[in-house]
Short mmCIF file of C-alpha atoms in Angstrom, two decimals:
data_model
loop_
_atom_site.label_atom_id
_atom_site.label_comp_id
_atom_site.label_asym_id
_atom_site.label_seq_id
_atom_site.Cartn_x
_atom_site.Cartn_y
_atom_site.Cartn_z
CA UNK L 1 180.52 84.47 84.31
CA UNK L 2 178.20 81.65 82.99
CA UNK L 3 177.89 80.00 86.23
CA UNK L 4 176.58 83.56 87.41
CA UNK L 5 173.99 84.54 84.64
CA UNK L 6 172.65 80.94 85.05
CA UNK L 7 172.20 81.54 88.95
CA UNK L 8 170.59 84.93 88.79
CA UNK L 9 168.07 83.02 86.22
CA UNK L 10 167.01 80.48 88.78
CA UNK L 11 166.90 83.35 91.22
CA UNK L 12 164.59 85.63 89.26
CA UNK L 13 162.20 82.02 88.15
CA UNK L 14 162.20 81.07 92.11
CA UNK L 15 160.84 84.80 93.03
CA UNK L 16 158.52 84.84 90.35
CA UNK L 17 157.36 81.56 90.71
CA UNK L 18 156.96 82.49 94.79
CA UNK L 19 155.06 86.10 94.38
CA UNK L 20 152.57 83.99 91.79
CA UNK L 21 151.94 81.50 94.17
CA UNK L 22 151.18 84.60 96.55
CA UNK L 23 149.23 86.45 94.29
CA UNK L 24 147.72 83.21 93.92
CA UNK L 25 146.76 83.04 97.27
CA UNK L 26 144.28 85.73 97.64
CA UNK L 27 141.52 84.43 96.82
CA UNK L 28 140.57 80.92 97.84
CA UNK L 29 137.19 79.77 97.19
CA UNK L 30 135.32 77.07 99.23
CA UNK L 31 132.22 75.12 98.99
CA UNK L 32 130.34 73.12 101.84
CA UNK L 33 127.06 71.21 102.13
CA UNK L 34 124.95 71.12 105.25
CA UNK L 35 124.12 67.50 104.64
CA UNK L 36 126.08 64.81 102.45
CA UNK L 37 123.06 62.13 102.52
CA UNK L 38 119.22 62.77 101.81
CA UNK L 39 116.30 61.35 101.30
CA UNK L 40 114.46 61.77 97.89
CA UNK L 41 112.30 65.17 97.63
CA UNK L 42 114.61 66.51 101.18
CA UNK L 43 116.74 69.51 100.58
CA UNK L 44 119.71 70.56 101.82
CA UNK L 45 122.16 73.71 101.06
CA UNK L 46 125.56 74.39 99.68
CA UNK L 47 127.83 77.17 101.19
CA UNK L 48 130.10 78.99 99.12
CA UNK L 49 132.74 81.25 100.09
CA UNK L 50 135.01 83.59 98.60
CA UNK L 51 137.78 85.32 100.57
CA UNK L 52 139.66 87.76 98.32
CA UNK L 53 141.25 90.87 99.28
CA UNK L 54 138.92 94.50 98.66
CA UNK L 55 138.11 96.46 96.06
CA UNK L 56 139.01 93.14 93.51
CA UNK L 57 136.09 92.26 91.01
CA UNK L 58 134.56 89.40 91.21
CA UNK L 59 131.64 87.62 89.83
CA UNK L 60 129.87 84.41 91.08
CA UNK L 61 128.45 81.21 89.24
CA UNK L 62 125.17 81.84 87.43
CA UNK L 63 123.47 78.06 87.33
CA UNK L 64 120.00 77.74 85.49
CA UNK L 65 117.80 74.82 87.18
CA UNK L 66 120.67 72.34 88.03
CA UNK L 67 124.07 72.26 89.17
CA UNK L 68 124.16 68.51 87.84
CA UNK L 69 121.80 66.10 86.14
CA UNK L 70 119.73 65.11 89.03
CA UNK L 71 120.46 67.62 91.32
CA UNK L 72 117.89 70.60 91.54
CA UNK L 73 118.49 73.90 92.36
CA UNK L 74 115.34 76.03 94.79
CA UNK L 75 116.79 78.94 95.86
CA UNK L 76 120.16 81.28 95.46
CA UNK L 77 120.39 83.62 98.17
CA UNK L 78 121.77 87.07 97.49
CA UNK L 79 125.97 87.58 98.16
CA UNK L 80 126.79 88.80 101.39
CA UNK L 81 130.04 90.56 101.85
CA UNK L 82 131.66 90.71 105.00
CA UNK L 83 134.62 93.10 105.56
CA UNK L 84 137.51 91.64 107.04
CA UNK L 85 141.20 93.13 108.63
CA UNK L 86 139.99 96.69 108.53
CA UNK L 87 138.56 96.32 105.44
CA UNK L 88 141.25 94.74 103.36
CA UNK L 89 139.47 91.78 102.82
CA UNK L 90 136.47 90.25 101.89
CA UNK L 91 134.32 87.64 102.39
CA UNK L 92 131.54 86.53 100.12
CA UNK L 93 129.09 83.93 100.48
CA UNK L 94 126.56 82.86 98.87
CA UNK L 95 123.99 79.70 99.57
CA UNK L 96 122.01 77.30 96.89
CA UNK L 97 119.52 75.20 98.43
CA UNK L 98 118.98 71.91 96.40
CA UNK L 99 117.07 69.15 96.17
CA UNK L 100 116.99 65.54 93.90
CA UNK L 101 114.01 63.44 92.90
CA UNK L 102 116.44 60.49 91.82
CA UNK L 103 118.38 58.38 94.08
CA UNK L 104 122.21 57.96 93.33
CA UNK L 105 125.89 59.23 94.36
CA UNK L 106 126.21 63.05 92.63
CA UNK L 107 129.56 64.09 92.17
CA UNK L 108 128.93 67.93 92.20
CA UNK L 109 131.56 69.57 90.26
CA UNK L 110 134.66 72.59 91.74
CA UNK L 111 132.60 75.78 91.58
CA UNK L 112 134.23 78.39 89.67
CA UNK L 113 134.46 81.87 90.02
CA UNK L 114 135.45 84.58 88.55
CA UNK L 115 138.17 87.29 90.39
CA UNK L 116 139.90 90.05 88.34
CA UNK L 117 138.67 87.92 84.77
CA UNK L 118 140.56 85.07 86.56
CA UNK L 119 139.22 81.80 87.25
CA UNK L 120 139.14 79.93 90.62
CA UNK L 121 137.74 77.11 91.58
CA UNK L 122 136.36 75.41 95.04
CA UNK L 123 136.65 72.06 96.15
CA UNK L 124 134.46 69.18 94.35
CA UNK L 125 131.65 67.84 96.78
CA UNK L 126 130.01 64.81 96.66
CA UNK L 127 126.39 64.26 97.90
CA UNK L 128 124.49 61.00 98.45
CA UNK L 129 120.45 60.64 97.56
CA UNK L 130 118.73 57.46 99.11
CA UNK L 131 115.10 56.22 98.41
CA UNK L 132 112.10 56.28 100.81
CA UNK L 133 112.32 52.93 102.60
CA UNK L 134 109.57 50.77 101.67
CA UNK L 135 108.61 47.91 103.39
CA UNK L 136 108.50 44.61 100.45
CA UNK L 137 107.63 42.20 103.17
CA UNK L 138 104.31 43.49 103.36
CA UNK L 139 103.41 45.17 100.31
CA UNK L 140 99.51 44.34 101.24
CA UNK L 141 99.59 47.02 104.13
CA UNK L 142 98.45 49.85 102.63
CA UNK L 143 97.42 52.82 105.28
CA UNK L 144 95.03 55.29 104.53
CA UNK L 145 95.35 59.23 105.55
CA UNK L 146 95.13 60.33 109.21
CA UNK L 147 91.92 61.28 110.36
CA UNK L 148 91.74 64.98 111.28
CA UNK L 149 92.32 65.56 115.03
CA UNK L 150 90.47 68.15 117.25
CA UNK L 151 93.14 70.09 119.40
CA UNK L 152 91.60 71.63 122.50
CA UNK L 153 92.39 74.85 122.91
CA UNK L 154 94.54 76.00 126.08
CA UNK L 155 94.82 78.81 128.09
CA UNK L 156 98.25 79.78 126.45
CA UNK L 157 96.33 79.93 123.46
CA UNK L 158 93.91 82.55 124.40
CA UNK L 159 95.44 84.50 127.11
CA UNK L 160 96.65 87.30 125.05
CA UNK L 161 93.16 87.56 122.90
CA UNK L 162 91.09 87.28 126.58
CA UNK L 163 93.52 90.46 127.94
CA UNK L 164 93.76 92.47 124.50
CA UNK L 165 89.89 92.08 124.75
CA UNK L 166 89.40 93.32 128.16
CA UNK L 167 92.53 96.27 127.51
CA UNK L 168 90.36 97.30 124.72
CA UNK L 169 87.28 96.84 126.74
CA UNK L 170 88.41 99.09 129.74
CA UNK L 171 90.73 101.48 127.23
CA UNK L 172 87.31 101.92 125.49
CA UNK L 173 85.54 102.95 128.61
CA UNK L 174 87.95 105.17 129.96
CA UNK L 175 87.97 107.30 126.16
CA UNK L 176 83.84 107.55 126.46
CA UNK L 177 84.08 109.21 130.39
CA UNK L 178 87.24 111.58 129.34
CA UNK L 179 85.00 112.84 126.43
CA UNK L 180 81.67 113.00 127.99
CA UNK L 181 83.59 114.90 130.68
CA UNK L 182 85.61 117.45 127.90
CA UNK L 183 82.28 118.30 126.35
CA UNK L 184 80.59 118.71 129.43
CA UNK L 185 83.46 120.76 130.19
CA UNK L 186 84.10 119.05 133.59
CA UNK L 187 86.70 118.24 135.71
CA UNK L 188 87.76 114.51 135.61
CA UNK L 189 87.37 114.10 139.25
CA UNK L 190 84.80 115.74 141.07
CA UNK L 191 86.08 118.30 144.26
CA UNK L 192 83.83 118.06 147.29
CA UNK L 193 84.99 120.60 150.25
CA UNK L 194 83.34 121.14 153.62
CA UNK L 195 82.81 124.62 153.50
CA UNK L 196 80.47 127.60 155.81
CA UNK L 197 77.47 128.10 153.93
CA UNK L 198 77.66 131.62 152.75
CA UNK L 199 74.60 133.94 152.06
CA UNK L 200 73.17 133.91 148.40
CA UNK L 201 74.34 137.24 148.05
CA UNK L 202 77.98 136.94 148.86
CA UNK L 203 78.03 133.85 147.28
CA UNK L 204 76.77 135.98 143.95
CA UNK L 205 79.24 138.58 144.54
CA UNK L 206 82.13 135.57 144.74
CA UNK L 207 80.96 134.43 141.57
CA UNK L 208 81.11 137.78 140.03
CA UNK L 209 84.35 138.87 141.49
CA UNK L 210 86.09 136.07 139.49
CA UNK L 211 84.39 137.01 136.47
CA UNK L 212 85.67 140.30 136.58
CA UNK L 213 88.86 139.33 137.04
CA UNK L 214 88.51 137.17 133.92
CA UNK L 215 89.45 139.44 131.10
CA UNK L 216 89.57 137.03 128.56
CA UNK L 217 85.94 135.78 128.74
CA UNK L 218 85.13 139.42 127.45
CA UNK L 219 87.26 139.76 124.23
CA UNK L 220 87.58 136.51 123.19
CA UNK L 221 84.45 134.19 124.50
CA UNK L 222 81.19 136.84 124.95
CA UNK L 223 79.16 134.18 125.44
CA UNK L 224 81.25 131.96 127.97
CA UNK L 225 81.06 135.63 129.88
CA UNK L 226 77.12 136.15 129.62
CA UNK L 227 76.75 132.36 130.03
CA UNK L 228 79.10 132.53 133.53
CA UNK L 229 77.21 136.16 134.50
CA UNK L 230 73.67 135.00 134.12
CA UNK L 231 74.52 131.64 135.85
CA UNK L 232 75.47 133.54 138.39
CA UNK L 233 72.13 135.69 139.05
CA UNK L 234 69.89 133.14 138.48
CA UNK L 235 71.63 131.14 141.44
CA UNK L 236 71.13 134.28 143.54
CA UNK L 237 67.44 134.58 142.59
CA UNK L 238 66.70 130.97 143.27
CA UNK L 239 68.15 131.08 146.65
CA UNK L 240 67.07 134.77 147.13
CA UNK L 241 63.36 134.71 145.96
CA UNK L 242 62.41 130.99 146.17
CA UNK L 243 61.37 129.95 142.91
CA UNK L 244 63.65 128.50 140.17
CA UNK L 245 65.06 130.78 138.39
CA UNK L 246 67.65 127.91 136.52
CA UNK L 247 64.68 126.18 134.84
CA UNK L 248 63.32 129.50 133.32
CA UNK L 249 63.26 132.41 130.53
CA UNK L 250 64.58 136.27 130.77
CA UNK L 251 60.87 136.77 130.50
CA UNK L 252 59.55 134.68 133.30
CA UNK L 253 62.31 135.49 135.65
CA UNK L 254 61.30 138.94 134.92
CA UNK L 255 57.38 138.57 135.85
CA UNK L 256 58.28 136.66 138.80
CA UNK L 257 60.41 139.82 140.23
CA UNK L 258 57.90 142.13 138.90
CA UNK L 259 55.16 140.73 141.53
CA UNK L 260 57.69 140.86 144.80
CA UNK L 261 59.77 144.41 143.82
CA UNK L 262 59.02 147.72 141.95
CA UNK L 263 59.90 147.75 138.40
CA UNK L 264 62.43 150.89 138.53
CA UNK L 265 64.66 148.12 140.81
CA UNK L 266 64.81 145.24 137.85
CA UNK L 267 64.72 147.91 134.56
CA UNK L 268 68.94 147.42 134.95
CA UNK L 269 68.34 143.24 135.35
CA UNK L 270 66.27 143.25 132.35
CA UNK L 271 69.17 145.00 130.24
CA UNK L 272 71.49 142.45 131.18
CA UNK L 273 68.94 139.64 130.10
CA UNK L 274 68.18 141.37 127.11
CA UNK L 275 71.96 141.62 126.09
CA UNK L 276 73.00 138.04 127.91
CA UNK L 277 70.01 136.50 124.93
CA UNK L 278 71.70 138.16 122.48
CA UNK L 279 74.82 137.60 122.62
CA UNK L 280 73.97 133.71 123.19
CA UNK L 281 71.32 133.22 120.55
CA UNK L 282 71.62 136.04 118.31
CA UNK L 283 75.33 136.35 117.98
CA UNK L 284 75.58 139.61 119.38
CA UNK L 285 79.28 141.27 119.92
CA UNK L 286 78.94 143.63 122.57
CA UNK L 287 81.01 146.78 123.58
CA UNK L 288 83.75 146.18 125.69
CA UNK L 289 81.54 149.49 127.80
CA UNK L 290 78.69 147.50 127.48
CA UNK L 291 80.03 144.25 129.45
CA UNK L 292 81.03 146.90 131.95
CA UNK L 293 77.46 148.19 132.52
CA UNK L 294 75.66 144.77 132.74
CA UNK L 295 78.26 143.76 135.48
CA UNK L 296 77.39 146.52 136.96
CA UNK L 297 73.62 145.94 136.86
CA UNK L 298 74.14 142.97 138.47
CA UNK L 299 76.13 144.00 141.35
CA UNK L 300 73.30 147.03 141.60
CA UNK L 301 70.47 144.59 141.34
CA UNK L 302 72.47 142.55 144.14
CA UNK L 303 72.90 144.74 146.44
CA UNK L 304 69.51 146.05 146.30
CA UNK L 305 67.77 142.79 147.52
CA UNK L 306 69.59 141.04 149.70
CA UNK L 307 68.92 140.37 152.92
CA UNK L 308 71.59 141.13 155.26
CA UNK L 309 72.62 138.23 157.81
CA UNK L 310 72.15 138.30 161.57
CA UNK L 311 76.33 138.33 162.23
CA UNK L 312 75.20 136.23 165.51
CA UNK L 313 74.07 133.67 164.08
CA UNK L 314 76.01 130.43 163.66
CA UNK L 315 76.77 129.55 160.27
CA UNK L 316 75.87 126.05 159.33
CA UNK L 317 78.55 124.01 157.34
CA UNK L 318 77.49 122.42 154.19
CA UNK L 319 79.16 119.99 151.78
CA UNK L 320 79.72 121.22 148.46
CA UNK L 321 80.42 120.43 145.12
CA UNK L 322 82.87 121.84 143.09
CA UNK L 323 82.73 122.07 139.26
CA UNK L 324 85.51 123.89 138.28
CA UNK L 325 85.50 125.03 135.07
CA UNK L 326 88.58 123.48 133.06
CA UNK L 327 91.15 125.98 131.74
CA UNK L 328 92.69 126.24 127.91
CA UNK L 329 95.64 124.30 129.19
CA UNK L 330 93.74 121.71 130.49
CA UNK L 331 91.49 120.97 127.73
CA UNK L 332 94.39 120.40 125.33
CA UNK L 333 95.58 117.83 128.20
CA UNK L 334 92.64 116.22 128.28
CA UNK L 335 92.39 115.61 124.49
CA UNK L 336 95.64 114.23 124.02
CA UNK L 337 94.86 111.94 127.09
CA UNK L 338 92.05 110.89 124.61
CA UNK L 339 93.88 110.62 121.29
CA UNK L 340 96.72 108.15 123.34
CA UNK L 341 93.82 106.39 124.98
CA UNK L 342 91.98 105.84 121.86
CA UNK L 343 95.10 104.93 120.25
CA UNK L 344 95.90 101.93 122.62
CA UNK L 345 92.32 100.93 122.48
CA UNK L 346 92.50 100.53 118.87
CA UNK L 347 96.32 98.71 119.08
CA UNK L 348 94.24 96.34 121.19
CA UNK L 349 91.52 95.75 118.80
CA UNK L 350 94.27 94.72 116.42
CA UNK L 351 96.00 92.29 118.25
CA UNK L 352 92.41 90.33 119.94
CA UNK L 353 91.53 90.35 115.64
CA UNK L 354 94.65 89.00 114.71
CA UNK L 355 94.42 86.26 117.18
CA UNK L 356 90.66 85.72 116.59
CA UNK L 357 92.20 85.08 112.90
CA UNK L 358 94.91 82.86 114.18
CA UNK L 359 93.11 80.42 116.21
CA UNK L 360 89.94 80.20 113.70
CA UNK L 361 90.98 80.93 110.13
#
């Protein structure tokens, strides 16, 4: 019975002494330096690592200035934790850069670290700091500083401020057409078609058609309607009557008809001037009736004077120009065209200052 209790003793001692050694085992901490020999002033950095398993507390060295006499410390990095096996373990590291101003052997101490409120330690490390050589056979030569040295500048040093330049250059010229063209309310490329010359008169009554079939100018855009309208009989008269109509007043287009037709034919003209000047100077809102009417008078006053083609005669073809008018649609296009364009112009500006600052500052 003796013999038994005394075996079941070692038994129990063997497994506890076993799952300590396990427990034990968990956490291992290790230290490493990049570099065991220096010179005085170089630096160099010491790993540590601690592998424990998850969730455990832990809590690393807190040094001062110096791990030992002689040895300084720059710079503690910020634990990194890497998760390990699914997350069961971990792995934290930590670096101290260090540096010594005194040549000698260090013996650098285990690092210890805290894991659950229990201790651990890493292996000691030892880390050699030699003098600057100094030549004692010669102590006379004494050499001064260098003298500065002027670098010429290559073509690898300038390439990307010579293209950011011209980008920005050619980014900038682009942004100056696309808005000259959005306020002149152009198209970006110009439309030229080959086309039969057409009378003045059906090439009024074109114009008007497709004003007409414009509702919105009416509602929303009086003006852009009386602008488009006017434009319109003024081209006729020009081409009809021979003087130019574009480059004058209501009033002088009016005494210019008055001496070549009766006045009873231009009374309905002169109501449509009347209202166009209104509506573009005064601010007029017209009656949707009212619009009607001066259409209207313009078809009236149209058809009244022209002259009616001989239909055996051979129409002449004439190149012309086509400024089409640029819809809704398109002008919102165009201006965020402009915004990206201005925005890579700029983005180029940047980068030609930044190396402007780079190769002179």
């Amino acid at each position: 019975m003796i013999m038994k209790r005394t075996l079941y003793k070692i038994i129990n001692a063997a497994l506890l002494l076993f799952t300590f050694q396990s427990l034990h085992a968990q956490v291992s901490v290790e230290a490493t330096l990049d570099s065991l020999e220096i010179l005085i002033g170089e630096q160099t950095k010491i790993h540590l690592q601690v592998s424990m398993d998850a969730g455990q507390k832990f809590r690393l060295p807190v040094f001062q200035d110096t791990i030992v006499r002689g040895i300084e410390i720059l710079d503690i990095t910020k634990p990194d934790t890497q998760r390990l096996n699914d997350n069961k373990r971990w792995l934290v590291s930590q670096d101290y850069t260090v540096t010594s101003f005194d040549s000698a052997l260090y013996y650098l101490p285990p690092i210890e670290v805290l894991v659950n409120e229990q201790t651990y330690q890493s292996n000691p490390l030892a880390l050699k700091v030699y003098s600057v050589p100094v030549d004692t056979l010669h102590p006379e030569q004494i050499f001064g500083p260098k003298s500065v040295r002027e670098i010429s500048l290559r073509w690898s040093d300038i390439a990307a401020l010579v293209y950011s330049a011209l980008l920005m250059v050619l980014l900038g010229v682009i942004v100056v057409f696309l808005i000259l063209r959005y306020r002149d309310n152009k198209p970006i490329i110009k439309i030229i078609r080959i086309e039969p010359k057409l009378p003045p008169h059906q090439t009024a009554m074109k114009k008007i058609e497709d004003i007409k079939a414009d509702k919105s100018w009416q509602m929303a855009d009086p003006k852009q309607y009386y602008t488009e309208l006017t434009e319109a009989i003024r081209t006729y008269i020009k081409e009809r009557f021979g003087f130019n109509a574009m480059e004058m007043t209501s009033g002088e287009i009016i005494e210019h008809l008055l001496q070549e037709k009766d006045k009873s034919s231009i009374d309905e003209l002169k109501i449509l001037f009347e209202t166009a000047d209104l509506v573009k100077f005064a601010k007029h809102a017209p009656l949707m009736n009212e619009n009607d009417m001066n259409l209207v008078n313009a078809i009236d006053f149209i058809n009244q004077t022209k002259i009616e083609e001989d239909p055996n005669a051979k129409k002449e073809p004439t190149e012309i120009k086509v400024e089409e008018k640029r819809s809704k649609q398109g002008r919102i296009a165009l201006l965020c065209s402009i915004a990206i364009i201005l925005a890579g112009a700029i983005i180029a500006l940047y980068i030609a200052i930044r190396q402007i600052i780079d190769l002179f500052f």
